[in-house]
Short mmCIF file of C-alpha atoms and ligand atoms in Angstrom, two decimals:
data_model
loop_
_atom_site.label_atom_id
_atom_site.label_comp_id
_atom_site.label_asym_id
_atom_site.label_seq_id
_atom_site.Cartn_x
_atom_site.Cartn_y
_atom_site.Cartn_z
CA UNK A 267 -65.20 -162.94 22.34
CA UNK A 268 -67.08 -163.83 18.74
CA UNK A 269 -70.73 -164.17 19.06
CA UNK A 270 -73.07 -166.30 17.03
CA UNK A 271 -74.86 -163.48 15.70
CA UNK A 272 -71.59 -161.42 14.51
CA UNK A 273 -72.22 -163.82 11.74
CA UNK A 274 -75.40 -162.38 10.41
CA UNK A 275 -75.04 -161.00 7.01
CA UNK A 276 -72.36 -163.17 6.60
CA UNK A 277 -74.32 -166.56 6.54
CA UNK A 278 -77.91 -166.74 6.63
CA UNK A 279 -79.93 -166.28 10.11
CA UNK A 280 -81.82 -169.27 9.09
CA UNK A 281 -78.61 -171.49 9.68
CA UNK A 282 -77.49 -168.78 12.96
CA UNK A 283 -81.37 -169.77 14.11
CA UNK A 284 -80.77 -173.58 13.49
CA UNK A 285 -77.12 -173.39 15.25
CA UNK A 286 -79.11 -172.06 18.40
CA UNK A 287 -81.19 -174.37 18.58
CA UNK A 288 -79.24 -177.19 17.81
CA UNK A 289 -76.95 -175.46 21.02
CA UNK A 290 -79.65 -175.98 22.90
CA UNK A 291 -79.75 -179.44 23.48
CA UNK A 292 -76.38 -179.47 24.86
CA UNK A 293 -76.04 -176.66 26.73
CA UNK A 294 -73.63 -176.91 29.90
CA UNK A 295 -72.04 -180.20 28.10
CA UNK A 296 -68.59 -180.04 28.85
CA UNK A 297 -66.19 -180.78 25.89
CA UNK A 298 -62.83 -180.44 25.46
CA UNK A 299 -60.33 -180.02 22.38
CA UNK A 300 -56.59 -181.82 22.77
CA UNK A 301 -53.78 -180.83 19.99
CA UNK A 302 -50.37 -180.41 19.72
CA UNK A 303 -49.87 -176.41 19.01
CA UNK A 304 -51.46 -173.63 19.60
CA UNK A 305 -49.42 -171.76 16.53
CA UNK A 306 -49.31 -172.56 12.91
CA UNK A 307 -50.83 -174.78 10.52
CA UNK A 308 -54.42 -175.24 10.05
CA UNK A 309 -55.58 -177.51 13.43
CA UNK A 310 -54.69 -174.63 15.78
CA UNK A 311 -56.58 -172.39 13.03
CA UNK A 312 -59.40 -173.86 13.26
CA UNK A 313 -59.52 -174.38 16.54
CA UNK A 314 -59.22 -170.85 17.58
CA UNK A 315 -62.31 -170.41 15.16
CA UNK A 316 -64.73 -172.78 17.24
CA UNK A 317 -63.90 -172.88 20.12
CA UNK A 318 -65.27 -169.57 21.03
CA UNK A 319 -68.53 -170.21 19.09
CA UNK A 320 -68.94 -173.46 21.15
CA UNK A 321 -68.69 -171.64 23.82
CA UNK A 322 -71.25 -168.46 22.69
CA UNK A 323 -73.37 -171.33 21.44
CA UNK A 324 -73.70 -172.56 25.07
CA UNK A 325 -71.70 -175.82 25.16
CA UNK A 326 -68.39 -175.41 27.79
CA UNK A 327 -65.85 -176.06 25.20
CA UNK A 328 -61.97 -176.17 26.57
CA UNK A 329 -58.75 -176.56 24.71
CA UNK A 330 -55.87 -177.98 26.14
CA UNK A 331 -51.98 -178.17 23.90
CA UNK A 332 -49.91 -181.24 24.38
CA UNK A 333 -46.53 -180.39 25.97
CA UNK A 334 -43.77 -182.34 24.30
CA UNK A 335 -40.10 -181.32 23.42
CA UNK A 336 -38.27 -181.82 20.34
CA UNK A 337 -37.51 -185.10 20.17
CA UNK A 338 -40.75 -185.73 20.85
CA UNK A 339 -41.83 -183.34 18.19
CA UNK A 340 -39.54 -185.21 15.35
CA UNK A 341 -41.13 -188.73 15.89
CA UNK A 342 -44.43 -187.24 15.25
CA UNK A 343 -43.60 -185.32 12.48
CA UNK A 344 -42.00 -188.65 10.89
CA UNK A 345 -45.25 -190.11 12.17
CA UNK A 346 -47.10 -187.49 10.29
CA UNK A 347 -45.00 -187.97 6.87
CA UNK A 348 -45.66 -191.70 7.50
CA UNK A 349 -49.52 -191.32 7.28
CA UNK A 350 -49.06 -189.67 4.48
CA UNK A 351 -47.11 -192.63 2.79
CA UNK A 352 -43.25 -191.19 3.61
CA UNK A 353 -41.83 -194.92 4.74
CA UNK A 354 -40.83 -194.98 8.05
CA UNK A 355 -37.88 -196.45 10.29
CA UNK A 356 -40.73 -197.52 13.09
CA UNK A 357 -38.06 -198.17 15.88
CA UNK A 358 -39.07 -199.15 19.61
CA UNK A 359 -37.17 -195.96 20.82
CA UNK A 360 -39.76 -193.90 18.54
CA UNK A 361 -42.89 -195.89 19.83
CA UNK A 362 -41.33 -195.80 23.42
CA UNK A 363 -40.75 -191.93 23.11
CA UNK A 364 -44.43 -191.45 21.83
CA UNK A 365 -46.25 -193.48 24.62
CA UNK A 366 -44.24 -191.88 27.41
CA UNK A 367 -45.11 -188.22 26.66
CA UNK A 368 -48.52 -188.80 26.30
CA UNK A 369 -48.84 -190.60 29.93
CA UNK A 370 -46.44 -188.15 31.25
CA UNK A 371 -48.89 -185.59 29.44
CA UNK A 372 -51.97 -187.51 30.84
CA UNK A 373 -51.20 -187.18 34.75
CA UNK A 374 -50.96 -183.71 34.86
CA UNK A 375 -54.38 -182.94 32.26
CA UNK A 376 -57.43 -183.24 34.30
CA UNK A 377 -59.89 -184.28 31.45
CA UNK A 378 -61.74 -187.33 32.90
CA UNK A 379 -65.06 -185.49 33.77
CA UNK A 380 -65.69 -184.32 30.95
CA UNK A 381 -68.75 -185.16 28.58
CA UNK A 382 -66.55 -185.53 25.40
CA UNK A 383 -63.22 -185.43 24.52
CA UNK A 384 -61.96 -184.93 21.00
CA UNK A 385 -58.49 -185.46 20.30
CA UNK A 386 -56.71 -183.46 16.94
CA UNK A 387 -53.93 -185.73 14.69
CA UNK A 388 -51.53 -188.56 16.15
CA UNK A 389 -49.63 -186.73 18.62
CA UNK A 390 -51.70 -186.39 21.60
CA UNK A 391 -53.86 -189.68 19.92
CA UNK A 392 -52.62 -192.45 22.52
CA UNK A 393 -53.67 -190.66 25.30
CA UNK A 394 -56.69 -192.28 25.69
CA UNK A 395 -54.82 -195.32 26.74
CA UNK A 396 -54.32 -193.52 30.25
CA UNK A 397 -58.07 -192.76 31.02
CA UNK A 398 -60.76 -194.68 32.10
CA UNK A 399 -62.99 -194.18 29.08
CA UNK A 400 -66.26 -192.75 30.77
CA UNK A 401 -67.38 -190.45 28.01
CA UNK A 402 -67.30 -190.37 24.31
CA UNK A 403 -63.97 -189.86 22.30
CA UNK A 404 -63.44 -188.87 18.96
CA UNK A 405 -60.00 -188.94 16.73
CA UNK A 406 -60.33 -185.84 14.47
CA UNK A 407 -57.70 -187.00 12.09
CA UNK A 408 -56.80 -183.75 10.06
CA UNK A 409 -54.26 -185.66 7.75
CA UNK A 410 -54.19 -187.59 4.44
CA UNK A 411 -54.70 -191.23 5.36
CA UNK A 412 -55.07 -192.46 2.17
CA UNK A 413 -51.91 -194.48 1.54
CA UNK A 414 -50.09 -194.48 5.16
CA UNK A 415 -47.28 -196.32 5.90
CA UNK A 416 -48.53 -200.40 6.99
CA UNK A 417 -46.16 -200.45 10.26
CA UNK A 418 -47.30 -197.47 11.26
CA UNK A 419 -50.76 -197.93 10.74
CA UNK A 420 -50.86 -200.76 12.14
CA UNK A 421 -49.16 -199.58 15.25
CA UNK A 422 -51.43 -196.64 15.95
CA UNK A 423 -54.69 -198.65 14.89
CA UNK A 424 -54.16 -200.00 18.62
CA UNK A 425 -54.90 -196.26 19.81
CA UNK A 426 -57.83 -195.71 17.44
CA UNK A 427 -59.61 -199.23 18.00
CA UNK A 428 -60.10 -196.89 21.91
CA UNK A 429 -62.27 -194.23 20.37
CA UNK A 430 -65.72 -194.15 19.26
CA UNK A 431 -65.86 -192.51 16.32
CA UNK A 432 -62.84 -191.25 13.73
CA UNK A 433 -63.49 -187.86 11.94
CA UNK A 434 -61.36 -187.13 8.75
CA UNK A 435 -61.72 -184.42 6.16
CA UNK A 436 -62.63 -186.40 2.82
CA UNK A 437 -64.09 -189.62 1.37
CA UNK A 438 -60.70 -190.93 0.19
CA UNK A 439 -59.68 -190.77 4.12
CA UNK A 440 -62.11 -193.76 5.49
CA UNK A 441 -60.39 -197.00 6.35
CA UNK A 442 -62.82 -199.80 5.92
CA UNK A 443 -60.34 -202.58 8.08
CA UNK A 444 -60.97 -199.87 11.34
CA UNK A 445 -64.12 -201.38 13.03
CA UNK A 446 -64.75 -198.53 14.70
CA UNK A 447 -67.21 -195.61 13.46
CA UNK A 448 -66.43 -192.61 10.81
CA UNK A 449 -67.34 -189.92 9.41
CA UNK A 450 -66.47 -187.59 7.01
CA UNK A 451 -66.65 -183.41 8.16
CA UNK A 452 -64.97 -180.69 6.41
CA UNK A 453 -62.70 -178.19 8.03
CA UNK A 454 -63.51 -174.32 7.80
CA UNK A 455 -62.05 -170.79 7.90
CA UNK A 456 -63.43 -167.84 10.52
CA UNK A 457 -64.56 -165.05 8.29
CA UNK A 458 -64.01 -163.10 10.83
CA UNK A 459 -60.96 -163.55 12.59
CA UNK A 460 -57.64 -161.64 12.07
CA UNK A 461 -57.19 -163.91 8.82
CA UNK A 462 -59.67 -163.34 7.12
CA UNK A 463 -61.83 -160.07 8.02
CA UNK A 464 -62.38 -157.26 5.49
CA UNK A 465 -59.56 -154.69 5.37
CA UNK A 466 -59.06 -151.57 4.67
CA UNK A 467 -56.94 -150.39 2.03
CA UNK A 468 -54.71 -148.20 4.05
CA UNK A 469 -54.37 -151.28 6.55
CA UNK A 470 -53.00 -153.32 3.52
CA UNK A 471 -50.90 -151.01 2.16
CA UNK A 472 -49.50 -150.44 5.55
CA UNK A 473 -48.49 -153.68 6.06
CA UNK A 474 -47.29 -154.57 2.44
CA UNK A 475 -44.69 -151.40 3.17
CA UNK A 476 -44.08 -152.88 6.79
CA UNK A 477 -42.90 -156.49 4.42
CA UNK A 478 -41.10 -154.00 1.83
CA UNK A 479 -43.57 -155.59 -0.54
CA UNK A 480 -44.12 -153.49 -3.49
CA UNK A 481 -47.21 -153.42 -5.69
CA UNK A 482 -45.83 -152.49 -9.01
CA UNK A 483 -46.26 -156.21 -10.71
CA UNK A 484 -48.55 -158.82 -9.86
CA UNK A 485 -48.03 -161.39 -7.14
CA UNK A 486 -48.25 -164.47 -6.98
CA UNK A 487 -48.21 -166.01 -3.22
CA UNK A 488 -48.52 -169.07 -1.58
CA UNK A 489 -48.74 -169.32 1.91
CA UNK A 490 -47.64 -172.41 3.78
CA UNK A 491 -45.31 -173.78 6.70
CA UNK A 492 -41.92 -174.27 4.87
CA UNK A 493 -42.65 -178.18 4.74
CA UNK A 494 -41.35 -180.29 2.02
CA UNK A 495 -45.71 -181.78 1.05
CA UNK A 496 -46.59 -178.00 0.32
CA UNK A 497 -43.19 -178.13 -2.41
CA UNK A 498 -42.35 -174.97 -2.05
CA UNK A 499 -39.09 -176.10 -4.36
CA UNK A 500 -41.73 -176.35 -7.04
CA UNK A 501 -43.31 -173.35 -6.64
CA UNK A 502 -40.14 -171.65 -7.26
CA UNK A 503 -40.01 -173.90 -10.76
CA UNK A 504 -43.83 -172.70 -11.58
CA UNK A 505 -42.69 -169.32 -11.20
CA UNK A 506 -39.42 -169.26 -13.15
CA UNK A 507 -41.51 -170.50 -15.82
CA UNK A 508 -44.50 -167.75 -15.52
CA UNK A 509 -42.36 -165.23 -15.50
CA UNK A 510 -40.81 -166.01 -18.92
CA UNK A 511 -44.58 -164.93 -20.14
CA UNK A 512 -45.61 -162.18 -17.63
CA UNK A 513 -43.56 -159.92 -15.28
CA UNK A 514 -44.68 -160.80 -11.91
CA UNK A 515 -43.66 -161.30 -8.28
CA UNK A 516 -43.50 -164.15 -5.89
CA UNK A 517 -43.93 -164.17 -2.17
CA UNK A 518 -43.62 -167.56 -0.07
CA UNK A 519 -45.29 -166.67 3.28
CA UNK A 520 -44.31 -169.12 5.70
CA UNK A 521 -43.96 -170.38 9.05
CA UNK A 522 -42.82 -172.94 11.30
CA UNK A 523 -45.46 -174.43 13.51
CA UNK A 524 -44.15 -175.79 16.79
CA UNK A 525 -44.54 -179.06 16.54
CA UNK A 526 -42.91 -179.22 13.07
CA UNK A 527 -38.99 -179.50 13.45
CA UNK A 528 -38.42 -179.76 9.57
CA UNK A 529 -39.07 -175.87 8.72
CA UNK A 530 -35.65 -174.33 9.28
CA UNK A 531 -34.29 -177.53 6.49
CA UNK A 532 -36.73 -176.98 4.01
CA UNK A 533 -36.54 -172.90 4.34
CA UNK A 534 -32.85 -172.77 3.95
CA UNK A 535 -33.55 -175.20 0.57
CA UNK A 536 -35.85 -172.65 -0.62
CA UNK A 537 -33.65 -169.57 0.16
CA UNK A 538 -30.89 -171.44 -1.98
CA UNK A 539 -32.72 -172.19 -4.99
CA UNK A 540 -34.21 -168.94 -5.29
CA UNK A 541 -30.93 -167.30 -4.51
CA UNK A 542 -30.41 -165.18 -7.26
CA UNK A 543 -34.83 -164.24 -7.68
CA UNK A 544 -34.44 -163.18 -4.15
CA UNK A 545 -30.96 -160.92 -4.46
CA UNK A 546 -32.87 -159.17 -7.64
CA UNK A 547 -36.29 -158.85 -5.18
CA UNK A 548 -38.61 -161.27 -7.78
CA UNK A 549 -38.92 -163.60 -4.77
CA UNK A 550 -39.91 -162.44 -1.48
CA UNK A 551 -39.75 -164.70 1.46
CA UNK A 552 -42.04 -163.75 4.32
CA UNK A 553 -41.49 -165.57 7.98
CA UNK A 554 -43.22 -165.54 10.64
CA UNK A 555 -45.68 -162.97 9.12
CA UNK A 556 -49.50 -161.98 11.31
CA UNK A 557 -52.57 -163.38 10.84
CA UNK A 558 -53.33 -159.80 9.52
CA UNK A 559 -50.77 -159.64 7.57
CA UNK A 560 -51.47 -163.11 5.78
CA UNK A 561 -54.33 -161.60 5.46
CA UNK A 562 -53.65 -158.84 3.57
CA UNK A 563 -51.16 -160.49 1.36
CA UNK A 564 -54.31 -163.07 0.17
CA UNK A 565 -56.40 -159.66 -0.93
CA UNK A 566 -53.79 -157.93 -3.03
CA UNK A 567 -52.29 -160.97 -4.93
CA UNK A 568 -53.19 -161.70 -8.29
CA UNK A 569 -53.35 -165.73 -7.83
CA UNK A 570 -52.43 -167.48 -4.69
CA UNK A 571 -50.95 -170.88 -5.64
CA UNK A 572 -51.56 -173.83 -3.49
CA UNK A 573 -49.04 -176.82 -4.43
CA UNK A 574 -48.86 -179.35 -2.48
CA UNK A 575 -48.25 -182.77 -3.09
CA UNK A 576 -50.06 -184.16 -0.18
CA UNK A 577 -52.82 -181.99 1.52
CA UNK A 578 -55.15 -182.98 4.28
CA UNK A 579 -57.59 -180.41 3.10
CA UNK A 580 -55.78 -177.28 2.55
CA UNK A 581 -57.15 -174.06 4.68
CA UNK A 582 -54.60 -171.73 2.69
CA UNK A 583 -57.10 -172.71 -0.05
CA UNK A 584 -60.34 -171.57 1.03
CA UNK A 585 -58.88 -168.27 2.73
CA UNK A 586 -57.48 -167.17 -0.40
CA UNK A 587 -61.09 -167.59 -2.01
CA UNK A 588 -63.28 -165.99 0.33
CA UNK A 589 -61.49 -163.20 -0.15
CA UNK A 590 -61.96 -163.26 -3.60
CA UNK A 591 -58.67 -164.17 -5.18
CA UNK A 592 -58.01 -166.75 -7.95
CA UNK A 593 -56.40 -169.80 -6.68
CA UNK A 594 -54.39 -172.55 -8.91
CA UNK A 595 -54.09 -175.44 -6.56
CA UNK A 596 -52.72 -179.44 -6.99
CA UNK A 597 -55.47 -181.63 -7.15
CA UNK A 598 -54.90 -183.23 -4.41
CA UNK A 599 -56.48 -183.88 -0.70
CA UNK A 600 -59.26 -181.87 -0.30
CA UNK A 601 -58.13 -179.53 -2.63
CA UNK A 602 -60.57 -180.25 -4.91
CA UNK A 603 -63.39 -180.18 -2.97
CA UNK A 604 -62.54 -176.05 -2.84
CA UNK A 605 -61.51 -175.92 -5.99
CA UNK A 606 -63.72 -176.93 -8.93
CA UNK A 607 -61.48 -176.88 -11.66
CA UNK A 608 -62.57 -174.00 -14.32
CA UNK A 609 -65.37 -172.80 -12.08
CA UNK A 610 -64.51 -171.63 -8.75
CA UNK A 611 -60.34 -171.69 -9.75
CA UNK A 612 -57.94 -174.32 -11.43
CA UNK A 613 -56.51 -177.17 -10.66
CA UNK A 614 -53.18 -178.97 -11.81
CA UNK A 615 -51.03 -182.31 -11.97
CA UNK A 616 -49.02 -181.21 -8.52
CA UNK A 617 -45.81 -182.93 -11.30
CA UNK A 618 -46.58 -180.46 -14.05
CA UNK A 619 -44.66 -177.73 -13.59
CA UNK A 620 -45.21 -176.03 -17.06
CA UNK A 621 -49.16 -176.59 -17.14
CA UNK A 622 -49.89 -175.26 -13.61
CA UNK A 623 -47.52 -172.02 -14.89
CA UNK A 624 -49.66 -171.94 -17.90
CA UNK A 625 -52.94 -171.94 -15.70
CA UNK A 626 -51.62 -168.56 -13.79
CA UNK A 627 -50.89 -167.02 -16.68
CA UNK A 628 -53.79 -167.46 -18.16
CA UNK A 629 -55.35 -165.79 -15.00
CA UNK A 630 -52.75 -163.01 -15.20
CA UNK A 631 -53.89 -161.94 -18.45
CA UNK A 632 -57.26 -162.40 -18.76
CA UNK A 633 -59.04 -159.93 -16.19
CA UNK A 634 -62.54 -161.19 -16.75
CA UNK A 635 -61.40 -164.72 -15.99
CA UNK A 636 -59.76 -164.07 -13.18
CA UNK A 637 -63.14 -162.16 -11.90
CA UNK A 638 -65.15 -164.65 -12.44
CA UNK A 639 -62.97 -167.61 -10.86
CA UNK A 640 -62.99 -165.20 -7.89
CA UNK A 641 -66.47 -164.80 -7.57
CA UNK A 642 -67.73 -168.26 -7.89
CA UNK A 643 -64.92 -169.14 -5.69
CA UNK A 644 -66.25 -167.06 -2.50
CA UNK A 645 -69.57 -168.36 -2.84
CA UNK A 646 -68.16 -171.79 -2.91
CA UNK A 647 -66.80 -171.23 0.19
CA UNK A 648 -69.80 -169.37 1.64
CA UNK A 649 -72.10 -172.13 1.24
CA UNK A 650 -69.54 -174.92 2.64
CA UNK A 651 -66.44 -173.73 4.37
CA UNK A 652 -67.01 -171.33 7.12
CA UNK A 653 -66.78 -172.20 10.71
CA UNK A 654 -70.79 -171.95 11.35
CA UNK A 655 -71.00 -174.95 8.94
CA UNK A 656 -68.20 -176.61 11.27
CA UNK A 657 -69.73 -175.96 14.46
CA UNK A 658 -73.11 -177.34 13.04
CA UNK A 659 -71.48 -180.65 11.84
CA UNK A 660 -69.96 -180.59 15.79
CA UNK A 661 -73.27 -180.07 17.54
CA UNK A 662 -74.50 -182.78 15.40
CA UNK A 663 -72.16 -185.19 16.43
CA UNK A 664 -71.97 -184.52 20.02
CA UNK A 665 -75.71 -184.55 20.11
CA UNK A 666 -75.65 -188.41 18.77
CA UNK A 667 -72.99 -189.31 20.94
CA UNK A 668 -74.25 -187.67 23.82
CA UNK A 669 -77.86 -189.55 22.88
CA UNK A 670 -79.41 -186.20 23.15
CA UNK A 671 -81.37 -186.43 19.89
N1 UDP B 1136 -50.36 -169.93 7.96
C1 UDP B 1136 -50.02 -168.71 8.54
N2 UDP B 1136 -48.79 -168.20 8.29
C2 UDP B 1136 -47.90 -168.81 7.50
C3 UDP B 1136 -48.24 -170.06 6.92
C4 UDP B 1136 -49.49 -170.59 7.17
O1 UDP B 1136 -50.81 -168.11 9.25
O2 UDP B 1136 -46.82 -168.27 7.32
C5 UDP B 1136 -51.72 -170.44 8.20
C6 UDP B 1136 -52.58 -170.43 6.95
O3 UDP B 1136 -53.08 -169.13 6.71
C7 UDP B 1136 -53.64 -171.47 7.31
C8 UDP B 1136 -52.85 -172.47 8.13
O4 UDP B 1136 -51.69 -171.80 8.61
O5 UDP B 1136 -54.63 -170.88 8.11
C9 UDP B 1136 -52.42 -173.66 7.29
O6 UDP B 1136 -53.49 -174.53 7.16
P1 UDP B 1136 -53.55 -175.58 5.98
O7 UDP B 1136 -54.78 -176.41 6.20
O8 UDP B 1136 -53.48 -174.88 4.67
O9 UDP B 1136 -52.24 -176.46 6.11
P2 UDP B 1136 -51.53 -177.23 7.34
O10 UDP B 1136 -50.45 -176.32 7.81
O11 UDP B 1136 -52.56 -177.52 8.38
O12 UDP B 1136 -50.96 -178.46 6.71
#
């Protein structure tokens, strides 16, 4: 299991010496994590990041994954898309189907004793209907709630008005009709899980060969679940276009998390509009690739790309710049809060396809550039993206809550 002090060199032992401490006051709480996968996307990421620091840190930290089948699994992804401003046909079949898997969900996960519950994104988020509230809950809201749907909101606003405090990931985020508290707390990466750790080169080049991933031209990679907000269409525009300036390489890394039935549509999209780039081995589709292998693609591209229209924050983003890699990303979610544009990597209209080709090409052929984007960019994320940051921001809160400050 990670330790706090694995982290030494990595972040100061003034802020390892502060996390201890701040530990202290809550050791033997007993808190517990509810979301709806354990695999994919960025919420089961981080999760697998702090939980076992909670844990080292001395607070009893537990996860538990929602069970829910498919059907179950397409309302909340149209739920999802909804929050994020998609319209939405908000039927009483959908609402019905939501409500019963939670209860059903509820009798058979024992959480009522605990000293705070925190609940990750809508689909487990009307749970705490079927408690007895005895302890403090938070909604960690990982999603773009800028501009959701009114029905919807409206609808799940019931569920929220339950909790005590709201957590989402930028400013933009806060909903001033909710009379209910919020806050504002960045996610983070683990530098030192299976993601992100230092490799060596033989590992890399060992798994590049594993991929059939050849090194001879630059690559450009984005890594996302095939999902229609991180327009993977569009990167496959940006890099026709690059390519009519530099001879490069793309790879799409991507898989489907569990609770996100629209993968297999949206990958069998991209396989058909890059037909002909994949047949000639210009675009390389990688599914279902290892943490370690993600891993090693991010070190040995030239730019990972990050274009999504909608982003809650973007983890893809700040992995690909601790590991010192330039990164052209949409300006969008909290995108920009990794990426300061010109400084620690560039950012672009998510609709121009032509200017955000012209930003990686400009990175492609200017070495010094692309140094320097890379080296501001890791610091960026030293100082405010890793997970001892995160678990801080969580001691923090539980502390108030728990009115042990
Ligand atoms: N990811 C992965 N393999 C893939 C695609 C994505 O391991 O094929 C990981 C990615 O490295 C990141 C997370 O899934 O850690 C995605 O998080 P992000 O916040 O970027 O987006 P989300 O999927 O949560 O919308």
């Amino acid at each position: 299991m990670k330790r706090l002090e694995d982290y030494r060199g990595i972040v100061p032992d003034e802020i390892l010496a502060d996390l201890h401490k701040r530990a202290s006051r809550l050791y033997d709480r007993h808190v517990v994590h509810v979301n709806s996968t354990a695999q994919g996307g960025g919420v089961a990421e981080m999760l697998y990041a702090l939980i076992p620091l909670m844990n080292d840190a001395g607070v009893d930290a537990g996860w538990r994954v929602l069970v829910g089948g498919p059907d179950f699994f397409n309302v909340t992804k149209a739920f999802h898309n909804g929050l994020q401003s998609e319209p939405i046909d908000l039927s009483e079949q959908k609402k019905r189907l939501y409500i019963q898997v939670n209860e059903a969900f509820s009798q058979y996960t024992h959480i009522r004793h605990h000293d705070a519950i925190i609940i990750h994104d809508p689909q487990p988020l009307p749970i705490i209907k079927f408690y007895k509230k005895r302890q403090p809950w938070i909604w960690r809201c990982h999603i773009d709630l800028s501009d959701p749907d009114p029905k919807l909101w409206e609808f799940l606003q019931g569920y929220i008005l339950r909790y005590d405090l709201m957590i989402v990931s930028h400013e933009r985020y806060l909903r001033p009709e909710l009379p209910i508290e919020q806050r504002i707390v960045n996610p983070a990466i683990d530098p030192l899980s299976q993601k992100n750790i230092e490799l060596p080169e033989r590992t890399i080049a060992k798994y590049l060969k594993r991929h059939r991933i050849p090194l001879d031209k630059p690559l450009i990679t984005q890594v996302s679940r095939f999902d229609k907000w991180k327009d993977p269409l569009g990167v496959v525009e940006v890099f026709k276009h690059v390519r009519e300036k530099v001879d490069c390489r793309l790879v799409l890394a991507g898989n489907m998390a569990t609770d996100d039935p629209e993968g297999f549509g949206i990958f069998e999209k991209v396989r058909r509009k890059a037909g002909a780039l994949i047949d000639r081995g210009d675009v390389i589709l990688m599914i279902g690739a290892t943490d370690i292998e993600i891993n090693a693609l991010q070190r040995v591209s030239s730019v990972v790309l990050q274009k999504s229209l909608r982003e809650g924050f973007g983890l893809t983003v700040s992995e690909a710049m601790w590991k010192g890699t330039p990164v052209v990303a949409s300006a969008v979610g909290g995108i920009p809060l990794q990426v300061i544009d010109g400084e620690t990597g560039f950012l672009v209209d998510p609709t121009d396809v032509a200017g955000c080709a012209d930003r990686i090409v400009e990175i492609l052929t200017n070495e010094s550039l692309a140094r320097e984007l890379a080296t501001r960019g890791r610091e960026h994320v030293r100082e405010n993206f890793l997970v001892t940051r995160l678990l801080g921001h969580y001691l923090a809160l539980l502390a108030e809550l728990l009115g042990v400050d």
